[in-house]
Each structure stands twice: as structure tokens, then as C-alpha cells.
Amino acid sequence: MKRVVSVSLGSSKRDHRVQVELLGEQFEISRLGMDGDFDKALAKLKELDGRVDAIGLGGIDVYVYAGKKKYAFRDGLKLMEAVKKTPVVDGSGLKNTLERETVKYLLKETGLIKKGTRVLMVSAVDRFGMAEAFVEAECDVTFGDLIFAAGIPYPIKTLEELEEIADKLLPEMTKLPFHMLYPTGKKQESRDEEKAKKYAQYYRDAEIIAGDFHFIKRYMPDTLNGQIIITNTTTTSDVELLKEKGATKLVTTTPVYDGRSFGTNVIEGVMVAILGKPWEQINPEDYLGLIKKLSFQPRIIEMAS
Amino acid sequence: MATHKEITNSLLAFQEGYNKNKKLKIMNRDWNRVILIKATDVESEHTLKLEDGELSVKEGAPEDPDLVVTSDSETLADLFYGDITPTEPYMNGTLVLKGSEDDIVRLDFISLMIWGE
């Protein structure tokens, strides 16, 4: 049996373990939350190194993208570099393929995305493939990177502006402690009441809300008005929450095992374990081929009563 | 070591850079803050005030600042002239920022939007 473990800076309340068969092989996939404790995450990674088939880094980005430029978070690199033997991934390779394909699938195979659909991407630099796919589909996209990561109520409306701002900010901001820019640990369990009120209009104006679920959840207003949510890492209680708030559909980009859609880092870890190649040698075509072989498709959950 | 006058001039250069950037003024319309800039090695205190997107600079300390920026005079002058970014001195403890984490990120953001590549 192959073992893939996701070490997450997020809450341990979301820990999960499943066994699945993929392409005739048994996999044990688990997620271990470190409750925002960076040193504990480092120690766990060192402990797992060489003892499992692949490791995913969750609750933190190592690499983010804007246009052709790639930026690396210092904290993310520290975690990645602690692992010497086992392949370690942050999900960014898969986001660029699987999530791009998700938008294309929804455009082609469903009526959920059309030209002019109003989309709020809570953060785009961590899902640049998806951001580009929405723009290619001629959606009316609002990129919320400044709003939700930096608390600046400035909606970015084009990829060009996103790239320009990223180029000014990210070379330096990626050196800050990750928790200053992203909810980790206990922050993942609570809503930021003030900002949820302040930014409610961005949610309500959108027909689709897409991106990182921790951002979506932390700043979600009291009620939604029929939005479609495109994300992953949702649990059954998250699905209930979205239903209560008034979302009409949930589209998860990663496969659901045991009621739970795992993060892209876990699924990328599984793919790396299947491919058996060093991560640096894996290209988007490898992932696309494997996505097809595994018949991975977005899962659409109807919520309207 | 920089003088009080040099710090004043660096803050005025910072203000000029800010005022030239229309986008930055729009981005900060919601952020009304009083910031104390204090040197540790010379007698030097300044007040930065952001109100409705406009930035003003005054010599002397404010009564009740929302954010306090403390460092040696050289680092402060380099920082506000844009010769260095705030991230490194903040991370190595040369630059001390007292305030909410959101406000610290916002000040870093303003500085990078003015002087960033």
C-alpha cells in the first residue's frame, strides 16, 4: 500500500484518513493538521521523510504565480526543504492543470459558466490557472487578492493589473510570516466578523465564488443569494454551512473520498506517487494524462431546496 | 546615523511618492490611521496621518497613534527614501512595528506600492 500524507498548518479538527484504490493500487491518504504551529509542522515533516511515498504541504502555499512569474513563500520553502528523501508538493502543479480543466469542463459540459458570468476569485495568485481559465471564458472576474489577503478593499479586474501589483508586492511580501497573509490554525475555525460585513457586497454581487475555501469561509457574509461555490477541501459540515448560507451549488475540483474533498496538495502527492518520477521532471501533460486515466471530474453538489 | 532633518526629508519623499500614485489613494480611502515614526538613536519623532486616502507628514509625536514605527535613524531614512524595503528590517528586528497585524501588512503594502519594483 502507498502512503500519502498531507501535513497542514491548518486546524487538526479537519484531520482525516481514507483508503482508496486508484489504478489497481491501494492508497492510504491522510491529513494531519498542525494547528498553526510551524515548528511542529517542521518536526512532523522530518519524521515522515523517507517513511511515506509522498508528502503534501497544506494550509500554506510554497509557490504562487502571476503571469509567467513564480514567487515562493519563504515559510513554505523552509517546510519543503526540511524534506530530503520523500517527494513533497504544495498542490501548485496540480492547481495549474486540474483547476484550469474544471473551468473548461463547467463551460463546455454545464450551463454554470457563461460569457459575462460574474466571478469572485477570493485569491488568484494561488490559483492562477483557474484565474486564466475564467478570463479565457470571458467571465466578468473580480480578483480579491488585495481584499482578502491584505485587507485592502480594491477589486482587481484584469490579469494585467494582477500581474503588475503582484510584481510590486510579492517579491517582498512572500518573506513575511505566512500567517500574516493567510488564515492558519485557529483562524480557520472562525469568521472575521468585521471583514465579513465590510466585504459582503463582493460576495453578493458575484454569481460564482471561487478559490481557497479558508478564505471563502473566513469572510463569508451572513447570507448568500444563490451563488455557486467552486473550491475544494470541503467537509460535510462545510457543505451544510454553504447550504444554510444560501449557496445553490458546490463544485469541488478534487475528488471526494468519504464525504471529503481533499486539498490539491494531497491529490498532487497521490499523483506523484503514481507517476514515480521526481517532482521537477513532472510536467502539466503528465498530470493531464493521469487526470484522464483516473477519470477525475469536478463534483457538483446541488444545494437549492 | 541620519539626522532628524534627513528623516523629515525621507518622509516628504515618501509623501510625494504616495501622492503621485492615484491608485494608492483609492486603495487607502478606508484606512484612516495616525502613525508615529520614532528614531531610537537621535531625537526624532514624526507623525504620518492617513485620512480619506490623503497622506500628511508632521514633525513631532501624535497623542494617540494607531501604529508606532521604531528604528534607528539610518534605517528609517533608508526605508522612507525607498532604498530598502520594510520586510527585511522588520523580520530581523531592526524595525519594530507596534499595532495590529493588519495595519502592519497595510503599511508594508503602501511602501512596496510606492517603491516596489
Coordinates of C-alpha atoms in Angstrom, one line a residue:
Chain A
M1 CA 0.0 0.0 0.0
K2 CA 1.2 3.5 -0.8
R3 CA 1.0 6.2 1.8
V4 CA 0.5 9.9 1.1
V5 CA 0.3 12.3 4.0
S6 CA -0.7 15.9 4.0
V7 CA 1.0 18.0 6.7
S8 CA -1.1 21.1 7.1
L9 CA -0.6 24.3 9.1
G10 CA -4.4 24.3 9.5
S11 CA -6.6 23.0 12.3
S12 CA -6.3 19.4 13.5
K13 CA -10.1 19.4 13.7
R14 CA -10.1 18.7 9.9
D15 CA -7.8 15.6 10.2
H16 CA -8.9 12.7 8.0
R17 CA -7.7 9.4 6.8
V18 CA -9.1 7.3 3.9
Q19 CA -8.1 4.2 1.9
V20 CA -8.8 4.2 -1.8
E21 CA -7.9 2.1 -4.8
L22 CA -6.5 4.0 -7.7
L23 CA -5.5 2.3 -11.0
G24 CA -5.5 -1.0 -9.1
E25 CA -3.3 0.1 -6.3
Q26 CA -4.2 0.7 -2.7
F27 CA -3.6 4.2 -1.2
E28 CA -3.8 5.4 2.4
I29 CA -4.3 9.1 2.3
S30 CA -4.3 11.2 5.4
R31 CA -4.2 14.8 6.5
L32 CA -2.5 15.9 9.7
G33 CA -3.3 19.5 10.9
M34 CA -0.6 21.2 13.0
D35 CA -2.9 24.0 14.4
G36 CA -0.7 26.8 13.0
D37 CA 2.4 25.5 14.8
F38 CA 5.2 26.0 12.3
D39 CA 7.9 24.1 14.4
K40 CA 5.5 21.2 14.9
A41 CA 5.0 21.0 11.2
L42 CA 8.8 21.0 10.6
A43 CA 9.2 18.2 13.1
K44 CA 6.4 16.1 11.6
L45 CA 7.8 16.6 8.1
K46 CA 11.3 15.4 9.3
E47 CA 9.6 12.4 11.0
L48 CA 7.7 11.4 7.8
D49 CA 10.6 11.9 5.4
G50 CA 11.7 8.6 3.9
R51 CA 8.8 6.8 5.6
V52 CA 5.9 7.6 3.2
D53 CA 5.5 7.7 -0.6
A54 CA 4.7 11.4 -1.0
I55 CA 4.0 14.4 1.3
G56 CA 1.7 17.3 0.6
L57 CA 2.1 20.7 2.3
G58 CA -1.3 22.0 3.3
G59 CA -2.5 25.3 4.8
I60 CA 0.4 27.1 3.2
D61 CA 1.4 27.9 -0.3
V62 CA 5.0 27.4 -1.4
Y63 CA 4.6 28.7 -4.9
V64 CA 2.2 31.3 -6.3
Y65 CA 2.0 32.6 -9.8
A66 CA 1.1 35.8 -11.7
G67 CA 1.5 35.6 -15.5
K68 CA 4.8 33.8 -16.2
K69 CA 6.3 34.8 -12.9
K70 CA 6.6 32.4 -10.0
Y71 CA 7.0 33.6 -6.4
A72 CA 8.0 31.4 -3.4
F73 CA 6.9 32.0 0.2
R74 CA 9.9 31.8 2.5
D75 CA 7.9 29.9 5.1
G76 CA 6.7 27.4 2.5
L77 CA 10.3 26.8 1.2
K78 CA 11.5 26.2 4.8
L79 CA 9.0 23.4 5.2
M80 CA 9.7 22.0 1.7
E81 CA 13.4 22.0 2.3
A82 CA 13.0 20.1 5.6
V83 CA 12.1 17.0 3.5
K84 CA 15.1 15.4 1.9
K85 CA 14.1 11.9 0.6
T86 CA 10.3 11.8 0.0
P87 CA 8.7 13.8 -2.9
V88 CA 7.0 16.8 -1.4
V89 CA 4.4 19.0 -3.2
D90 CA 2.2 22.0 -2.3
G91 CA -0.5 21.4 -4.9
S92 CA 0.5 24.3 -7.1
G93 CA 1.5 21.9 -10.0
L94 CA -1.9 20.3 -10.0
K95 CA -3.8 23.6 -9.5
N96 CA -2.4 24.8 -12.8
T97 CA -3.9 21.8 -14.6
L98 CA -6.8 20.3 -12.7
E99 CA -8.4 23.6 -11.8
R100 CA -8.0 25.1 -15.3
E101 CA -9.7 21.9 -16.6
T102 CA -12.5 22.4 -14.1
V103 CA -13.5 25.7 -15.5
K104 CA -13.2 24.4 -19.1
Y105 CA -15.4 21.4 -18.1
L106 CA -18.1 23.6 -16.5
L107 CA -18.1 25.9 -19.5
K108 CA -18.4 23.0 -22.0
E109 CA -20.5 20.5 -20.2
T110 CA -22.8 22.5 -18.0
G111 CA -24.5 25.8 -18.2
L112 CA -22.9 27.0 -15.0
I113 CA -20.3 29.3 -16.6
K114 CA -21.1 31.6 -19.5
K115 CA -19.6 34.7 -21.1
G116 CA -20.2 37.6 -18.7
T117 CA -20.8 35.4 -15.6
R118 CA -19.8 37.4 -12.5
V119 CA -17.0 35.6 -10.7
L120 CA -15.3 36.5 -7.4
M121 CA -12.0 34.7 -7.1
V122 CA -11.1 35.3 -3.4
S123 CA -7.4 34.9 -4.3
A124 CA -6.0 34.4 -7.8
V125 CA -2.2 34.1 -7.4
D126 CA -2.6 30.8 -5.6
R127 CA -4.9 29.5 -8.4
F128 CA -3.6 31.3 -11.5
G129 CA -4.6 28.5 -13.8
M130 CA -8.2 28.9 -12.7
A131 CA -8.0 32.7 -13.0
E132 CA -6.7 32.5 -16.5
A133 CA -9.4 30.0 -17.4
F134 CA -12.2 32.3 -16.2
V135 CA -10.8 35.2 -18.2
E136 CA -10.5 33.0 -21.3
A137 CA -14.1 32.1 -20.8
E138 CA -14.9 35.8 -20.9
C139 CA -16.3 35.9 -17.4
D140 CA -16.5 39.2 -15.5
V141 CA -13.9 38.3 -12.9
T142 CA -13.0 40.2 -9.7
F143 CA -9.7 39.1 -8.2
G144 CA -9.9 39.5 -4.4
D145 CA -6.2 39.1 -3.6
L146 CA -5.8 42.6 -2.1
I147 CA -9.2 42.5 -0.4
F148 CA -8.9 39.2 1.4
A149 CA -5.1 38.7 1.9
A150 CA -4.1 42.3 2.6
G151 CA -7.5 43.9 3.8
I152 CA -7.4 46.5 1.0
P153 CA -10.9 47.0 -0.5
Y154 CA -9.6 47.2 -4.0
P155 CA -11.1 44.8 -6.6
I156 CA -8.6 43.8 -9.3
K157 CA -10.4 43.4 -12.6
T158 CA -7.8 42.3 -15.1
L159 CA -5.0 39.7 -15.2
E160 CA -2.6 42.5 -16.3
E161 CA -3.3 44.6 -13.2
L162 CA -3.0 41.5 -11.0
E163 CA 0.4 40.8 -12.6
E164 CA 1.5 44.4 -12.1
I165 CA 0.5 44.5 -8.5
A166 CA 2.0 41.0 -7.8
D167 CA 5.3 42.1 -9.3
K168 CA 5.5 45.0 -6.9
L169 CA 4.3 43.2 -3.8
L170 CA 5.1 39.5 -3.9
P171 CA 8.9 39.6 -4.1
E172 CA 8.9 41.1 -0.6
M173 CA 5.6 40.0 0.9
T174 CA 6.5 36.4 0.4
K175 CA 9.2 37.0 3.0
L176 CA 6.6 37.8 5.7
P177 CA 5.4 35.1 8.1
F178 CA 2.7 33.2 6.1
H179 CA 0.1 33.6 8.9
M180 CA 0.1 37.4 8.3
L181 CA -1.4 36.9 4.9
Y182 CA -3.5 33.7 5.2
P183 CA -5.7 32.3 8.0
T184 CA -3.8 29.4 9.6
G185 CA -4.5 27.3 12.7
K186 CA -7.4 28.5 14.9
K187 CA -8.2 31.4 12.5
Q188 CA -9.5 28.7 10.1
E189 CA -12.2 27.8 12.6
S190 CA -13.7 31.3 13.0
R191 CA -15.1 34.0 10.8
D192 CA -13.6 37.5 10.7
E193 CA -16.9 39.3 11.6
E194 CA -15.7 42.8 10.8
K195 CA -14.4 41.9 7.3
A196 CA -17.3 39.6 6.6
K197 CA -19.6 42.6 7.0
K198 CA -17.2 45.0 5.2
Y199 CA -16.7 42.8 2.1
A200 CA -20.2 41.2 1.9
Q201 CA -21.1 43.1 -1.2
Y202 CA -18.3 41.4 -3.2
Y203 CA -19.8 38.0 -2.3
R204 CA -23.4 39.1 -3.0
D205 CA -22.5 40.7 -6.4
A206 CA -21.0 37.5 -7.6
E207 CA -22.7 34.6 -9.3
I208 CA -19.7 32.3 -8.7
I209 CA -17.3 32.5 -5.8
A210 CA -14.2 30.5 -6.4
G211 CA -10.8 29.8 -4.8
D212 CA -9.4 28.8 -1.5
F213 CA -12.1 27.6 0.9
H214 CA -10.5 29.0 4.0
F215 CA -10.6 32.5 2.5
I216 CA -14.2 31.9 1.3
K217 CA -15.3 30.7 4.7
R218 CA -13.5 33.3 6.9
Y219 CA -15.0 36.3 5.1
M220 CA -18.4 34.8 4.1
P221 CA -21.4 37.1 4.9
D222 CA -24.4 36.0 6.9
T223 CA -26.3 35.1 3.8
L224 CA -25.6 34.4 0.2
N225 CA -28.0 34.8 -2.6
G226 CA -27.8 31.7 -4.7
Q227 CA -24.1 31.6 -5.5
I228 CA -22.2 28.7 -6.9
I229 CA -19.0 27.9 -5.0
I230 CA -16.0 26.4 -6.8
T231 CA -13.4 25.2 -4.3
N232 CA -12.0 22.1 -2.6
T233 CA -11.0 20.9 0.9
T234 CA -14.7 21.0 2.0
T235 CA -16.0 18.7 4.7
T236 CA -19.6 17.5 5.1
S237 CA -20.1 20.3 7.7
D238 CA -18.8 22.8 5.2
V239 CA -21.4 21.6 2.7
E240 CA -24.1 22.1 5.4
L241 CA -22.8 25.6 6.1
L242 CA -22.9 26.6 2.5
K243 CA -26.4 25.3 2.2
E244 CA -27.5 27.2 5.2
K245 CA -26.0 30.4 3.9
G246 CA -27.8 30.2 0.6
A247 CA -25.3 28.8 -1.9
T248 CA -27.1 26.8 -4.7
K249 CA -24.3 24.6 -5.8
L250 CA -20.9 23.5 -4.7
V251 CA -18.3 22.4 -7.3
T252 CA -15.3 20.6 -5.9
T253 CA -12.2 20.5 -8.1
T254 CA -10.6 17.5 -6.3
P255 CA -12.2 14.0 -5.9
V256 CA -14.4 13.4 -2.9
Y257 CA -13.4 10.5 -0.6
D258 CA -15.5 9.6 2.4
G259 CA -17.5 12.9 2.1
R260 CA -14.4 15.0 2.0
S261 CA -12.8 16.8 -0.9
F262 CA -9.1 16.8 -0.2
G263 CA -6.7 19.6 -0.9
T264 CA -4.8 19.8 -4.2
N265 CA -1.6 19.1 -2.3
V266 CA -2.8 15.7 -1.2
I267 CA -4.1 14.8 -4.7
E268 CA -0.8 16.0 -6.3
G269 CA 1.0 13.9 -3.7
V270 CA -1.0 10.9 -4.9
M271 CA -0.3 11.6 -8.5
V272 CA 3.5 12.0 -7.8
A273 CA 3.4 8.6 -6.0
I274 CA 1.6 7.0 -9.0
L275 CA 3.9 8.7 -11.6
G276 CA 7.0 7.6 -9.7
K277 CA 9.0 10.5 -11.2
P278 CA 10.9 13.3 -9.4
W279 CA 8.5 16.2 -9.0
E280 CA 10.8 18.5 -11.0
Q281 CA 10.5 16.2 -14.0
I282 CA 6.7 16.1 -14.0
N283 CA 5.1 18.4 -16.5
P284 CA 1.4 19.5 -16.9
E285 CA 0.9 16.9 -19.6
D286 CA 1.8 14.1 -17.1
Y287 CA -0.9 15.4 -14.7
L288 CA -3.4 15.9 -17.5
G289 CA -2.9 12.3 -18.8
L290 CA -3.3 11.0 -15.3
I291 CA -6.4 13.1 -14.6
K292 CA -7.9 11.4 -17.7
K293 CA -6.8 7.9 -16.6
L294 CA -8.2 8.4 -13.1
S295 CA -11.4 9.9 -14.6
F296 CA -11.2 12.9 -12.2
Q297 CA -14.1 15.2 -12.9
P298 CA -15.4 18.1 -10.9
R299 CA -18.2 17.1 -8.5
I300 CA -21.3 19.2 -8.5
I301 CA -23.4 19.2 -5.3
E302 CA -26.9 20.6 -5.6
M303 CA -27.9 22.7 -2.6
A304 CA -31.1 24.5 -3.5
S305 CA -34.0 23.2 -1.6
Chain B
M1 CA 23.4 57.9 11.6
A2 CA 20.8 60.1 9.9
T3 CA 19.7 63.4 11.3
H4 CA 16.2 64.5 12.2
K5 CA 16.2 66.7 9.0
E6 CA 17.1 63.7 6.9
I7 CA 14.3 61.6 8.3
T8 CA 11.9 64.6 7.7
N9 CA 13.1 64.7 4.0
S10 CA 12.7 61.0 3.6
L11 CA 9.2 61.2 4.9
L12 CA 8.4 64.1 2.5
A13 CA 9.8 61.9 -0.4
F14 CA 7.6 59.1 0.8
Q15 CA 4.6 61.5 0.8
E16 CA 5.4 62.7 -2.7
G17 CA 5.6 59.1 -3.9
Y18 CA 2.3 58.4 -2.3
N19 CA 0.6 61.5 -3.7
K20 CA 1.7 60.7 -7.2
N21 CA 0.1 57.3 -7.0
K22 CA -3.7 57.8 -7.7
K23 CA -4.4 54.1 -7.4
L24 CA -2.8 54.0 -3.9
K25 CA -5.0 56.9 -2.7
I26 CA -8.1 55.0 -3.9
M27 CA -6.9 51.8 -2.2
N28 CA -6.4 53.6 1.1
R29 CA -9.6 55.6 1.3
D30 CA -10.9 53.3 4.0
W31 CA -7.7 53.3 6.1
N32 CA -7.7 56.3 8.5
R33 CA -4.7 55.9 10.7
V34 CA -2.2 58.0 12.8
I35 CA 1.3 56.6 12.7
L36 CA 4.2 57.6 14.9
I37 CA 7.7 57.4 13.4
K38 CA 10.3 57.3 16.1
A39 CA 14.1 57.1 15.9
T40 CA 16.0 55.2 18.6
D41 CA 19.4 56.9 18.2
V42 CA 18.5 60.5 17.7
E43 CA 15.8 62.8 18.9
S44 CA 13.3 62.5 16.1
E45 CA 9.6 61.9 16.1
H46 CA 7.2 62.4 13.2
T47 CA 3.5 61.9 12.6
L48 CA 2.1 60.3 9.4
K49 CA -1.6 60.7 9.1
L50 CA -3.7 58.9 6.5
E51 CA -7.3 60.3 6.1
D52 CA -9.7 59.6 3.3
G53 CA -6.8 58.4 1.2
E54 CA -4.6 61.5 1.7
L55 CA -1.3 61.3 3.5
S56 CA 0.2 64.1 5.5
V57 CA 3.5 64.4 7.4
K58 CA 4.2 66.5 10.5
E59 CA 7.1 66.8 12.8
G60 CA 6.5 65.7 16.4
A61 CA 4.6 62.9 18.0
P62 CA 0.8 62.4 17.9
E63 CA -1.2 61.9 21.1
D64 CA -2.7 58.6 20.4
P65 CA -1.1 56.7 17.5
D66 CA -2.7 53.6 15.9
L67 CA 0.7 52.3 14.8
V68 CA 4.2 53.0 16.1
V69 CA 7.2 52.5 13.8
T70 CA 10.5 52.5 15.6
S71 CA 14.0 52.0 14.3
D72 CA 17.5 53.6 14.1
S73 CA 17.6 56.8 12.2
E74 CA 19.6 55.3 9.2
T75 CA 17.0 52.5 8.7
L76 CA 14.1 55.0 8.9
A77 CA 15.7 57.3 6.3
D78 CA 16.6 54.4 4.0
L79 CA 13.1 53.0 4.4
F80 CA 11.2 56.1 3.6
Y81 CA 13.5 57.1 0.7
G82 CA 12.8 53.6 -0.7
D83 CA 16.5 52.4 -0.6
I84 CA 15.4 49.4 1.5
T85 CA 12.1 47.6 1.8
P86 CA 10.5 47.2 5.3
T87 CA 10.3 43.4 5.1
E88 CA 13.9 42.6 5.9
P89 CA 14.4 45.0 8.8
Y90 CA 11.0 44.0 10.2
M91 CA 11.9 40.3 10.0
N92 CA 15.3 40.8 11.6
G93 CA 14.0 43.0 14.3
T94 CA 15.8 46.3 13.3
L95 CA 12.4 47.8 12.5
V96 CA 9.8 47.5 15.2
L97 CA 6.1 48.0 14.3
K98 CA 3.6 48.1 17.1
G99 CA 0.0 47.9 16.1
S100 CA -2.4 45.4 14.6
E101 CA -1.1 42.7 12.2
D102 CA -3.5 44.0 9.5
D103 CA -2.1 47.6 9.9
I104 CA 1.5 46.3 9.7
V105 CA 0.7 44.5 6.4
R106 CA -1.0 47.6 5.1
L107 CA 2.0 49.8 5.8
D108 CA 4.3 47.3 4.2
F109 CA 1.9 47.3 1.2
I110 CA 1.9 51.1 0.9
S111 CA 5.7 51.2 1.0
L112 CA 6.0 48.4 -1.7
M113 CA 3.4 50.1 -3.9
I114 CA 5.4 53.3 -3.8
W115 CA 8.9 51.9 -4.1
G116 CA 8.4 48.3 -5.2
E117 CA 10.0 47.1 -8.5

